[in-house]
Coordinates of C-alpha atoms in Angstrom, one line a residue:
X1 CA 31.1 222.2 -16.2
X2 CA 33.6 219.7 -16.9
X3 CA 33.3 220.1 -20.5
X4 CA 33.6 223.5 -20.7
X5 CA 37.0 223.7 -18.7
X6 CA 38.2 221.3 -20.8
X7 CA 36.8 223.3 -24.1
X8 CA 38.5 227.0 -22.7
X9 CA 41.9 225.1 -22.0
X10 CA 41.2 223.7 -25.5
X11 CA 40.9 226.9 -26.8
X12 CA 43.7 229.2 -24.5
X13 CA 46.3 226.3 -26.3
X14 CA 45.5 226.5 -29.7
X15 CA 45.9 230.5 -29.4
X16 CA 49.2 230.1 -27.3
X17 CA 50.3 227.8 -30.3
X18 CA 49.0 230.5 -32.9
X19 CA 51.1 232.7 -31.2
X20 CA 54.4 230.9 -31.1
X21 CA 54.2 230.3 -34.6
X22 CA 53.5 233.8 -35.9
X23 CA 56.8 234.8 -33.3
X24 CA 58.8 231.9 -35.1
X25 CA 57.8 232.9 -39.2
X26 CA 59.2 236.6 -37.7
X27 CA 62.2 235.4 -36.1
X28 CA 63.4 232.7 -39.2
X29 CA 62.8 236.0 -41.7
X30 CA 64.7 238.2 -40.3
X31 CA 68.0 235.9 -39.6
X32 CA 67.1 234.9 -43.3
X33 CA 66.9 238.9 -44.5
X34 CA 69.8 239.4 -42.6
X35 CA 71.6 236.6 -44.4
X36 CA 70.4 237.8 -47.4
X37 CA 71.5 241.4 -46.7
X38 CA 74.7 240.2 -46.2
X39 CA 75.4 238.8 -49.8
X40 CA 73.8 241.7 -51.4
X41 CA 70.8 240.1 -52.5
X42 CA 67.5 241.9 -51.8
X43 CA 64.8 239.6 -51.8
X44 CA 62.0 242.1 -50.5
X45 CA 58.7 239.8 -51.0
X46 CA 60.2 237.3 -48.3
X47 CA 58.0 238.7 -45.8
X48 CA 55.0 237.5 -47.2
X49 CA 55.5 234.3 -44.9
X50 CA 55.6 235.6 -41.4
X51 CA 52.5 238.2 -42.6
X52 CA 50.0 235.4 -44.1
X53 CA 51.3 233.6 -40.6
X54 CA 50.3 237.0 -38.8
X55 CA 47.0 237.3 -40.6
X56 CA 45.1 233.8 -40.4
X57 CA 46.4 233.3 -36.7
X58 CA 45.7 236.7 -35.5
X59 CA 42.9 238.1 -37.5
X60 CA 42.8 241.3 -39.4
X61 CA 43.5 243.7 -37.4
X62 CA 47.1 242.1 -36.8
X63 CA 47.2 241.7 -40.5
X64 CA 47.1 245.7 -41.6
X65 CA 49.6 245.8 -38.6
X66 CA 52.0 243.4 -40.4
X67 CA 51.1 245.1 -43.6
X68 CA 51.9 248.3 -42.2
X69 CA 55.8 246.6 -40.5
X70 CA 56.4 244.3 -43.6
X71 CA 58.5 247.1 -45.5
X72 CA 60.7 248.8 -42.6
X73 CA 61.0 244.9 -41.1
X74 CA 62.3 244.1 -44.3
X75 CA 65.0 247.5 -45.0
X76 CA 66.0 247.1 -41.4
X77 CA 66.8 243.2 -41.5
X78 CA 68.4 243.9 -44.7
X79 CA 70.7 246.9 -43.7
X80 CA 72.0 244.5 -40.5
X81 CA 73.3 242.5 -43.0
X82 CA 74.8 244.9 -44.8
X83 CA 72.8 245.9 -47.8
X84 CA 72.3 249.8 -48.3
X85 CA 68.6 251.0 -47.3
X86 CA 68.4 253.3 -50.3
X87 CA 69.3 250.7 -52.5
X88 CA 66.0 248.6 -51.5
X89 CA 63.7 251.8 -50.7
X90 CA 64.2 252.9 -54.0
X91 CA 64.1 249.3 -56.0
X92 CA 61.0 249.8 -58.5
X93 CA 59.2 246.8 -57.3
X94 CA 59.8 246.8 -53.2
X95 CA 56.9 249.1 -52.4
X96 CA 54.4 247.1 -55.4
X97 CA 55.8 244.0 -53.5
X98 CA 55.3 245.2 -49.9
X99 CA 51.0 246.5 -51.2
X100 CA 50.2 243.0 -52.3
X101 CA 51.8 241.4 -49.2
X102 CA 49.8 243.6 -47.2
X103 CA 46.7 242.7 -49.5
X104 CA 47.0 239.3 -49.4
X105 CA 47.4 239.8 -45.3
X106 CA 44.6 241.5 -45.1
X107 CA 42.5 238.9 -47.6
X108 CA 44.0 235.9 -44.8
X109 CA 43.2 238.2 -41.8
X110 CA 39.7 238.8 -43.0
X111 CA 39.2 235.2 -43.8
X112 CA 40.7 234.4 -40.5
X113 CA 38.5 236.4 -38.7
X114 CA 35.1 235.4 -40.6
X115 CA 36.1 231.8 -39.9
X116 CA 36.5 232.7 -36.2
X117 CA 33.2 234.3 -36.4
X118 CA 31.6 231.3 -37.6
X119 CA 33.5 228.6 -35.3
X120 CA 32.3 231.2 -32.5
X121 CA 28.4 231.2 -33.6
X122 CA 28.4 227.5 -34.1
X123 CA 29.7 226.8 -30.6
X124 CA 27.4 229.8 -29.4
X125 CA 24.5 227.6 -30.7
X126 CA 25.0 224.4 -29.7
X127 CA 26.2 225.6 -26.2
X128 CA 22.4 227.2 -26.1
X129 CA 21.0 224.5 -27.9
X130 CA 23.1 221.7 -25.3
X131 CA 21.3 224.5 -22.8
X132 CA 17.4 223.8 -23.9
X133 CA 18.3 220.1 -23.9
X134 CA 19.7 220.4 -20.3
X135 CA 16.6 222.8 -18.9
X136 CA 14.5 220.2 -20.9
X137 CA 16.1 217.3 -19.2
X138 CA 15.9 218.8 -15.2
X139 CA 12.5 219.5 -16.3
X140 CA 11.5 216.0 -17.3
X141 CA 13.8 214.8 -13.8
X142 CA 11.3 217.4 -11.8
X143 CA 8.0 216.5 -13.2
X144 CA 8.9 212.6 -13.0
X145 CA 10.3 213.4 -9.2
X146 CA 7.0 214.9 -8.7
X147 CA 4.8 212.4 -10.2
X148 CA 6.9 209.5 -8.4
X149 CA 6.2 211.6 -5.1
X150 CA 2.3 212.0 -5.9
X151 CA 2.2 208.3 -7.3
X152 CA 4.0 207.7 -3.8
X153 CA 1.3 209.7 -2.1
X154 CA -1.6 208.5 -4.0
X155 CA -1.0 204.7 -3.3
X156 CA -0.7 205.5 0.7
X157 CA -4.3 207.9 0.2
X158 CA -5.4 204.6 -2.0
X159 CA -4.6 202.5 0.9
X160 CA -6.1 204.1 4.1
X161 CA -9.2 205.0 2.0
X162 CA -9.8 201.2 1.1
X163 CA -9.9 199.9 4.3
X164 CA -13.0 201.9 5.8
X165 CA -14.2 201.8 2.7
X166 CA -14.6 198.4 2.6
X167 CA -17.0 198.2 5.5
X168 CA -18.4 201.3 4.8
X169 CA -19.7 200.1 1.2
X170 CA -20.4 196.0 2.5
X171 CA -22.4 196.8 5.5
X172 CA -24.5 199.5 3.3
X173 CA -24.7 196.4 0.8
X174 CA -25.9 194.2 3.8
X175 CA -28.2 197.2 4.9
X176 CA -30.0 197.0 1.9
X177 CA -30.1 193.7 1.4
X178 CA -32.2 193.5 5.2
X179 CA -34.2 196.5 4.3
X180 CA -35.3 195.0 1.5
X181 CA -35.7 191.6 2.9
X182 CA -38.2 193.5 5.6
X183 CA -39.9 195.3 3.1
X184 CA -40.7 192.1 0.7
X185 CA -41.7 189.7 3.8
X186 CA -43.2 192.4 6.3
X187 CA -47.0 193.5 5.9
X188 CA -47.9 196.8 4.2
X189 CA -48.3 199.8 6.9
X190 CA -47.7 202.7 7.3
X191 CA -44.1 202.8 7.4
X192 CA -43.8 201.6 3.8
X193 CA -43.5 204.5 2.6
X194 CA -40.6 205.6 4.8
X195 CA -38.6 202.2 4.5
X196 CA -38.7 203.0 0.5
X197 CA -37.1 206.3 1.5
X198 CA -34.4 204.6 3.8
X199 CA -34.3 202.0 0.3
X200 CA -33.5 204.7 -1.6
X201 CA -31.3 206.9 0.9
X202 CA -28.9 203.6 1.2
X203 CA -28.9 203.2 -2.6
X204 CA -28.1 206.9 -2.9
X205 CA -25.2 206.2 -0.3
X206 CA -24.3 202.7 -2.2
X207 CA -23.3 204.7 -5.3
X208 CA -21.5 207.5 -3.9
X209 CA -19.2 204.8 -2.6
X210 CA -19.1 203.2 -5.5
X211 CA -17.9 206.8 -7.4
X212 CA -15.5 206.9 -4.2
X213 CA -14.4 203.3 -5.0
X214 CA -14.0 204.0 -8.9
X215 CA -11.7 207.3 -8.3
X216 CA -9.7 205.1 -5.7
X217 CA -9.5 203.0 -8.5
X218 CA -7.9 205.4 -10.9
X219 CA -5.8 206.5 -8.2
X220 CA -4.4 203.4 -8.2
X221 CA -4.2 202.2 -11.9
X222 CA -2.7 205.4 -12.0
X223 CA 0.1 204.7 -9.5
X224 CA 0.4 201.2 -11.1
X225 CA 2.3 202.5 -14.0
X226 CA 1.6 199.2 -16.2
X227 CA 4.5 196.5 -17.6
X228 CA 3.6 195.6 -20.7
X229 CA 4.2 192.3 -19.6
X230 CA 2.9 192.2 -16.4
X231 CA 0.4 193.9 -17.2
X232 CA -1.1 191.4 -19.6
X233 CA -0.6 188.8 -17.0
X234 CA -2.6 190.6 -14.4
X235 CA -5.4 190.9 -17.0
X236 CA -5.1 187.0 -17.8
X237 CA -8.8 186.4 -16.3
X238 CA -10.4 188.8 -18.3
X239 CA -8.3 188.5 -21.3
X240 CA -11.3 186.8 -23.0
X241 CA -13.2 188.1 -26.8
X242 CA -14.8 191.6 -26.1
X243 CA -17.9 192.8 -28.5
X244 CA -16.6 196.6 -28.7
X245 CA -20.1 197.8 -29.8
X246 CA -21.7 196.0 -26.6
X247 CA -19.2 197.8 -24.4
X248 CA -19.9 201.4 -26.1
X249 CA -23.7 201.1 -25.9
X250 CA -22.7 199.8 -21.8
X251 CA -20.8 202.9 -21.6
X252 CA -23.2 205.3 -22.9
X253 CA -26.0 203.9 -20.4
X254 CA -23.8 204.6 -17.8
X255 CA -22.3 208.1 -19.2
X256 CA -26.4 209.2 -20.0
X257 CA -26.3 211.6 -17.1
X258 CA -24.0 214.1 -19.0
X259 CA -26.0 213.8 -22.1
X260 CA -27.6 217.0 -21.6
X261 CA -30.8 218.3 -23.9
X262 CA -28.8 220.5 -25.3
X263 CA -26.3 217.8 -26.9
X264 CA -27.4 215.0 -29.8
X265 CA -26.0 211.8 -30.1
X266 CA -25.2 210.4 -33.1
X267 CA -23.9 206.4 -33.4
X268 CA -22.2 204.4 -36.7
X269 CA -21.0 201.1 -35.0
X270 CA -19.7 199.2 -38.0
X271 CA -19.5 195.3 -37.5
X272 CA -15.8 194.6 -36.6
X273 CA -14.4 191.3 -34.9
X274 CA -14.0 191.6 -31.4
X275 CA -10.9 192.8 -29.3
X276 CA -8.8 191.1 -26.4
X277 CA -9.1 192.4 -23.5
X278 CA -11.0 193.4 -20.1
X279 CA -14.6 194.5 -21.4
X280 CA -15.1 196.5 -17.9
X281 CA -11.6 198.4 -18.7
X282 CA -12.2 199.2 -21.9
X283 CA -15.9 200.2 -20.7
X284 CA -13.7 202.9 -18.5
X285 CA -12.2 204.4 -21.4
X286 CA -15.1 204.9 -23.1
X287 CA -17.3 206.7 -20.1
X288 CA -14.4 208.4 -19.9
X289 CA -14.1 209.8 -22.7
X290 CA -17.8 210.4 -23.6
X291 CA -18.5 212.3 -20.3
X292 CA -15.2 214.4 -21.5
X293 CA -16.5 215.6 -24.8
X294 CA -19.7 216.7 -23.1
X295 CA -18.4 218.7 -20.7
X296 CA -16.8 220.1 -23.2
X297 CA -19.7 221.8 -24.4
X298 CA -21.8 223.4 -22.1
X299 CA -25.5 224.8 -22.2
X300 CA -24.4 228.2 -22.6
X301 CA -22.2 227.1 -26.0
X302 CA -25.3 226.4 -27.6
X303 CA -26.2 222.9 -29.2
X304 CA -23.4 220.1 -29.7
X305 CA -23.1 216.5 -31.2
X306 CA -21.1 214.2 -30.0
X307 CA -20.6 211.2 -32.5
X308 CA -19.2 207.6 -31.7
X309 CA -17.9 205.4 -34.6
X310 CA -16.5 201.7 -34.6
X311 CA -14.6 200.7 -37.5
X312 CA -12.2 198.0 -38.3
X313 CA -9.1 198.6 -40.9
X314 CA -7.1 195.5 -41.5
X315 CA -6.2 193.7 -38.4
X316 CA -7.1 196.6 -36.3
X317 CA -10.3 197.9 -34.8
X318 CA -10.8 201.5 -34.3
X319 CA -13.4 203.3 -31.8
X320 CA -13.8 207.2 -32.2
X321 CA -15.1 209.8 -30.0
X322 CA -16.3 212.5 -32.0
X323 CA -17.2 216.0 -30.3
X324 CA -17.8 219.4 -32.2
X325 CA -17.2 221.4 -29.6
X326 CA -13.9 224.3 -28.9
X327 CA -11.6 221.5 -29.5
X328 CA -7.5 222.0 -27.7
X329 CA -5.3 224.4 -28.3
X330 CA -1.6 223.1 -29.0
X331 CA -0.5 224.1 -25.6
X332 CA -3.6 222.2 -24.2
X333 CA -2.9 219.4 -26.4
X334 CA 0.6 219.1 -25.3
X335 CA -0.4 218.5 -21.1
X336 CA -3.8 217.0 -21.9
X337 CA -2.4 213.2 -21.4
X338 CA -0.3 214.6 -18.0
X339 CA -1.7 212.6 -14.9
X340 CA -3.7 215.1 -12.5
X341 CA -3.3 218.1 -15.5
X342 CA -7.0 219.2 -15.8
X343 CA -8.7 222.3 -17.3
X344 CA -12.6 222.0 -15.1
X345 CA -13.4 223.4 -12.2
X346 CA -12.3 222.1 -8.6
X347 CA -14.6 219.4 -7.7
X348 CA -15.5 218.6 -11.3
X349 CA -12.4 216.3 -12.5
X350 CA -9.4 215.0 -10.7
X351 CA -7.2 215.0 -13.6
X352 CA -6.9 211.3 -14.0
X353 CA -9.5 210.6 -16.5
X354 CA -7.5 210.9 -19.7
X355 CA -4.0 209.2 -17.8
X356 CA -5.5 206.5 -17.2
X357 CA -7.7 205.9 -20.3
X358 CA -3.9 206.0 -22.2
X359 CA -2.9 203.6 -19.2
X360 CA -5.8 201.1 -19.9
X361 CA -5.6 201.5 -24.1
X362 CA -1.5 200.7 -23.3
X363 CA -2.5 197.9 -21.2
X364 CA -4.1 196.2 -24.4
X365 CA -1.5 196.8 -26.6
X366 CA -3.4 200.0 -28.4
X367 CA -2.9 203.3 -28.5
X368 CA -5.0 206.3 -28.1
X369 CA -5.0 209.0 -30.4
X370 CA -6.0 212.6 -30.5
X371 CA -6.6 215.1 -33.2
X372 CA -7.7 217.9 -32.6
X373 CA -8.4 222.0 -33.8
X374 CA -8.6 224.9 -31.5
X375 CA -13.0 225.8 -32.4
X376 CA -13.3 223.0 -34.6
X377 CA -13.7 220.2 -32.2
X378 CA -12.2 217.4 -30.9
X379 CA -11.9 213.2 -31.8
X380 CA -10.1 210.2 -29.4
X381 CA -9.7 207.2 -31.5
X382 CA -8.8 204.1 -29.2
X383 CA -6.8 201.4 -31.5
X384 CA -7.0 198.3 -30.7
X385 CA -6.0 194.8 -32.0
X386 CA -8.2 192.4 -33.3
X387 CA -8.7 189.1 -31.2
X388 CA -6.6 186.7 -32.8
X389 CA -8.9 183.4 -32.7
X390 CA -6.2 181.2 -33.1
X391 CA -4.7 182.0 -29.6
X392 CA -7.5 183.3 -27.9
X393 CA -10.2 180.7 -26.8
X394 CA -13.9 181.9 -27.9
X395 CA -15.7 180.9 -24.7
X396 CA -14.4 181.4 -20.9
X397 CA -15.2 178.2 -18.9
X398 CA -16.4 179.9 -15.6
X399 CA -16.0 178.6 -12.2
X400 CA -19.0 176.7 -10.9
X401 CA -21.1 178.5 -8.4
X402 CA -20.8 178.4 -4.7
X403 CA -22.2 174.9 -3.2
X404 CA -22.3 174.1 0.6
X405 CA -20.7 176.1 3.2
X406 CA -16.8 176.9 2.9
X407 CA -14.1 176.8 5.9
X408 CA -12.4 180.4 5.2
X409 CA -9.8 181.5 7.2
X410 CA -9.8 185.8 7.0
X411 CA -6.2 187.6 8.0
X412 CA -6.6 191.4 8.3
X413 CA -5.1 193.5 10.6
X414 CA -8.1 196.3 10.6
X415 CA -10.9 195.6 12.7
X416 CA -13.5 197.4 10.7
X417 CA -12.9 194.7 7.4
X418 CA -12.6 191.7 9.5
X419 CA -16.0 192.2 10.9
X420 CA -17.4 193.6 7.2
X421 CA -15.8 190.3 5.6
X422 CA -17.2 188.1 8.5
X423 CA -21.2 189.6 8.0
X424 CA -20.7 189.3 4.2
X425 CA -19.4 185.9 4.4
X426 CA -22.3 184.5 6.8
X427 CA -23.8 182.9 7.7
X428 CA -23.7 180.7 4.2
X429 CA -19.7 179.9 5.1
X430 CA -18.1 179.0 8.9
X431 CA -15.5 182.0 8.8
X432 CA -12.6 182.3 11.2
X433 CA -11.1 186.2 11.4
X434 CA -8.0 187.1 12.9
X435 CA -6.3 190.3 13.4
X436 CA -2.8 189.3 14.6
X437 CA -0.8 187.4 12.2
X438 CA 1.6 185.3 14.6
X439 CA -1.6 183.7 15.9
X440 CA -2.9 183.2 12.2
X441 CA 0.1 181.5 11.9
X442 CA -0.6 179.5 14.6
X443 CA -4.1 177.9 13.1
X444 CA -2.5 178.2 9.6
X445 CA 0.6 175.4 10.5
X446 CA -2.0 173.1 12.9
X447 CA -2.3 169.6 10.8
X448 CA -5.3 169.1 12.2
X449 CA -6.9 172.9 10.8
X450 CA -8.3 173.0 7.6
X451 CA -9.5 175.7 5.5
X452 CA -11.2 176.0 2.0
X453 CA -9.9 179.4 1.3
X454 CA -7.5 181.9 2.7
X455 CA -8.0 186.0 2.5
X456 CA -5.1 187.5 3.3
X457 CA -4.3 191.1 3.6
X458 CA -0.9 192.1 2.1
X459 CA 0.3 195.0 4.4
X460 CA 0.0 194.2 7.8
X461 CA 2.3 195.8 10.9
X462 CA 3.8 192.9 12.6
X463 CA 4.2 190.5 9.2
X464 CA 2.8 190.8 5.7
X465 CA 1.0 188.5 3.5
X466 CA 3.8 187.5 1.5
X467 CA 5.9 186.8 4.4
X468 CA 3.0 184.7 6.6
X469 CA 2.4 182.6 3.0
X470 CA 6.0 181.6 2.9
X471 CA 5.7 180.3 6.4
X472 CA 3.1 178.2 5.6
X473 CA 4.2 177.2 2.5
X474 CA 7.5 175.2 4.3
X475 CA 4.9 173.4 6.4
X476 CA 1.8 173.3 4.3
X477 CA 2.5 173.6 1.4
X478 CA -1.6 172.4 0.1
X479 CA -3.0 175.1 2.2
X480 CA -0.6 177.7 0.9
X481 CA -2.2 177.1 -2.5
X482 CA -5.3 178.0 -1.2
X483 CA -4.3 181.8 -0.2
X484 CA -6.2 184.8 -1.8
X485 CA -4.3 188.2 -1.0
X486 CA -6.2 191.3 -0.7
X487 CA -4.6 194.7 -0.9
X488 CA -5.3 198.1 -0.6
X489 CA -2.8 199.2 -3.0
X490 CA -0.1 200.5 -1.0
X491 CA 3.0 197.8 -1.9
X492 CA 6.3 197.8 -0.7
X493 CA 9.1 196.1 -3.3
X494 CA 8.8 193.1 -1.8
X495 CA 4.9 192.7 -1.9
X496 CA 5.0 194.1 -5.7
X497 CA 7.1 191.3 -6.9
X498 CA 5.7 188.8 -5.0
X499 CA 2.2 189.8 -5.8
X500 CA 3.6 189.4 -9.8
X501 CA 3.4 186.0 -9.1
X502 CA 0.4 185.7 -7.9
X503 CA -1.8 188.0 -9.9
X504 CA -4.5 185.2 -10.7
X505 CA -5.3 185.1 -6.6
X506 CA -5.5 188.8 -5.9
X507 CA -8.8 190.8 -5.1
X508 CA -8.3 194.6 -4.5
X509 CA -10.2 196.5 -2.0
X510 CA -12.5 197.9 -1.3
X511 CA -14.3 194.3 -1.0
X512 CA -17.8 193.4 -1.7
X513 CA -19.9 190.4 -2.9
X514 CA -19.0 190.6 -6.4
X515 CA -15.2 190.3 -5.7
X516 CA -15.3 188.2 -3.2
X517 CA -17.8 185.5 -5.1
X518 CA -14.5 185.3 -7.7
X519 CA -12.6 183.8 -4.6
X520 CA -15.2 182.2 -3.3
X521 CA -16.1 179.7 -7.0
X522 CA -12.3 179.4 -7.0
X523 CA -12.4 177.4 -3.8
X524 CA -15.7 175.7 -4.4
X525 CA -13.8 174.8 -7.8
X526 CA -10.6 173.8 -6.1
X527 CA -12.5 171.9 -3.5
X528 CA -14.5 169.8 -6.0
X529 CA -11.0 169.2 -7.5
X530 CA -9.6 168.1 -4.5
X531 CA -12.4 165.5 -4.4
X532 CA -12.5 164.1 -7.6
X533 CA -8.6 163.3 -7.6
X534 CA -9.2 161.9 -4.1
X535 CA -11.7 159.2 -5.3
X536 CA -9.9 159.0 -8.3
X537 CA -6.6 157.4 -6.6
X538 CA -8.7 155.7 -3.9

């Protein structure tokens, strides 16, 4: 708003100025005619001046007007001075003079006003075009205001799903684990046959929390718009040499189930050298993208082929997912990478799938690519970087397995995980769980308390993880070192930066054996450590 002010006082001064000047040329004539006049000296074309000043400030119109004045200005100026009207009226070359003044006025006038014309356009476009830019920029302010508020959202949803989830999925873990204890160490009756229905209901229920646990996931990798830096460092333990053919055939096991009769596969895995990264990730992108170009083509479309390629050009490894099916339009095309923008019906996608696919392949330092033709189909090629084997080591030394009982000390302020952590933990390790924080602390800071391993939720009412480690760490600052922070995924600032730092020792809920056996090798590791340097200086 500013700018225009400042552009219509801009404007109202150079015509003020215009006018000033035009009023001068007139005024400095006439005393000059009327000088003239008075020594007897004609000089008729003199009015030339103030009309070519009339014409290119004023435009043409003013111009035929000052055309029009330029001979009775000139007889009338004269005859104040003294010179005889008739004398100039009837001079041979007054009214041949006078024509081509008023013809060169009206040449200047036009010009004047075509130049106007054209100052006036240019400023009409960019003010539209400085328009678009604006609309476009409140636009891009809305949708990121928007997406900050759903990312908000999503991590709080991610959150308070996690928790019950967590027992929810590890006592249905520990369910089946009895059941089929029972089943392998009971005698055959004849309630086999309905304990291998209960087998098969938990495992039913096992993997619809799992789906609930991958979408949480999304959710949250989502929400976790990635650092390129950071990013890299929270994929450090996984940042190991990946065989990008193993991972495609892994995800087309576990993408069969939207392989319908309907649709042939076709598969031209070149031998390339392997990539960096996290193979379960990239594994992601892949399902992702497979399941994607099937739904694209549906029974009633008739048959499809969906094609996957792996190729490798220069220092760069290139995996394609090839569909023939209705392909994007450019609209379509334009949204299709949009977090929660999704063209299936309610209950069939959330809208994440290809977000966070760009997410992952950004999170490797690739890019994914689509090309694509409304009815002629549809390819994803996920670039990648070749594994560089001069940085990158090609074996990970893994941490020994679990040996003896551990002394684990469990902080979580929900009721429901402490007891899912404590029945998945026993009775193999002597667990300690505690709910309230202060009196964590209180064990935590005793001398004579020790504790193999720490879990320790992040986000917790009274004092967070962050805050009850750095208590600790003034007084102890060995068993600090030993904390493993869990989290739901909702982070304040605070938590985020600290848990930056602390990436290597951070399991994400919801928990189960798998992610907590990480924690619990890293202790058994750490402990042995502890040993050896103990006899060691001994």
């Amino acid at each position: 708003m500013d700018g225009q002010d400042g552009k219509l006082s801009a404007d109202v001064g150079a015509t003020v100025r215009g006018h000033r000047i035009v009023l001068v040329a007139w005024i400095l004539t006439a005393v000059a005619l009327v000088a003239l006049g008075s020594r007897g000296v004609p000089a008729g074309m003199l009015t030339i001046v103030p009309v070519v000043a009339t014409s290119w400030f004023l435009g043409l119109r003013a111009s035929a007007y000052a055309g029009l004045a330029s001979l009775p200005f000139t007889a009338a100026m004269l005859a104040l001075g003294g010179y005889p009207p008739a004398d100039f009226l009837f001079e041979p070359s007054t009214v041949f003079g006078h024509l081509a003044t008023a013809g060169i006025g009206l040449l200047f006038g036009y010009s004047s006003d075509l130049r106007r014309r054209l100052v006036l356009e240019t400023q009409r476009r960019a003010q539209s075009e400085r328009a678009a830019v604006q609309a476009e920029m409140e636009a891009q302010l809305l949708r990121t205001n928007r997406l900050a508020t759903v990312g908000t959202l999503a991590a709080g949803v991610a959150h308070e799903i996690n928790n019950p989830l967590t027992f929810v999925l590890g006592n249905l873990e520990l369910a089946s684990e009895d059941l089929d204890e029972l089943t392998r160490s009971g005698p055959k009756d004849a309630n086999a046959e309905a304990l291998d229905a209960v087998a098969g209901s938990l495992r039913e229920a096992i993997e619809g929390a799992e789906r609930i646990k991958d979408i949480v996931s999304e959710l949250k990798l989502f929400v976790r718009q990635p650092r390129s830096q950071d990013s890299l460092q929270g994929m450090r333990l996984s940042q190991v040499p990946v065989d990008l053919a193993e991972v495609l055939r892994s995800a087309l096991k576990l993408s069969r189930h939207e392989l319908a009769e309907h649709l042939t596969l076709e598969c031209r895995l070149d031998e390339v050298p392997p990539v960096r990264g996290d193979a379960g990730k990239l594994a992601q992108v892949f399902v992702n993208l497979i399941v994607n170009a099937a739904q694209a083509m549906p029974p009633e479309r008739g048959p499809g082929n969906i094609t996957l390629e792996l190729s490798a050009e220069g220092d760069q490894v290139i995996a394609s997912v090839i569909d023939d099916g209705p392909g994007m339009s450019e609209a379509l095309r334009a949204q299709v990478f949009e977090p929660f923008f999704t063209t299936k019906d309610v209950g069939v996608g959330t809208g994440l799938g290809l977000a966070v696919c760009e997410s992952i392949t950004r999170e490797h330092g690739g890019r994914l690519e689509l090309d694509t033709r409304e009815g002629e189909g549809t390819i994803f090629r996920l670039v990648l970087p070749a594994a560089d084997d001069t940085s990158l080591p090609s074996t990970m030394s893994l941490a020994p397995s679990v040996e003896g009982s551990l002394r684990v000390l469990v902080l979580d302020d929900d009721d429901g995980v402490r007891r899912t952590l404590t029945r998945l933990l026993e009775p193999e390790h002597e667990i300690l769980a505690h709910g309230d924080p202060r009196a964590a602390l209180a064990v935590l800071t005793d001398p004579e308390r020790d504790f193999d391993l720490v879990l320790c939720d992040l986000m917790m009412p009274q004092l967070t993880g962050d805050q009850v480690h750095a208590e600790v760490a003034g007084v102890r600052p060995e068993l600090a070192e030993k904390f493993w922070f869990v989290t739901g995924g909702a982070l304040n600032h605070a938590t985020e930066s600290f848990l930056r730092t602390h990436r290597r020792r951070r399991i994400d809920k919801p928990l189960t054996r798998d992610s907590l056996a990480v924690a619990l090798r890293w202790a058994e590791s750490h402990r042995q450590r502890l040993a050896t340097n103990a006899r060691l200086s001994a």
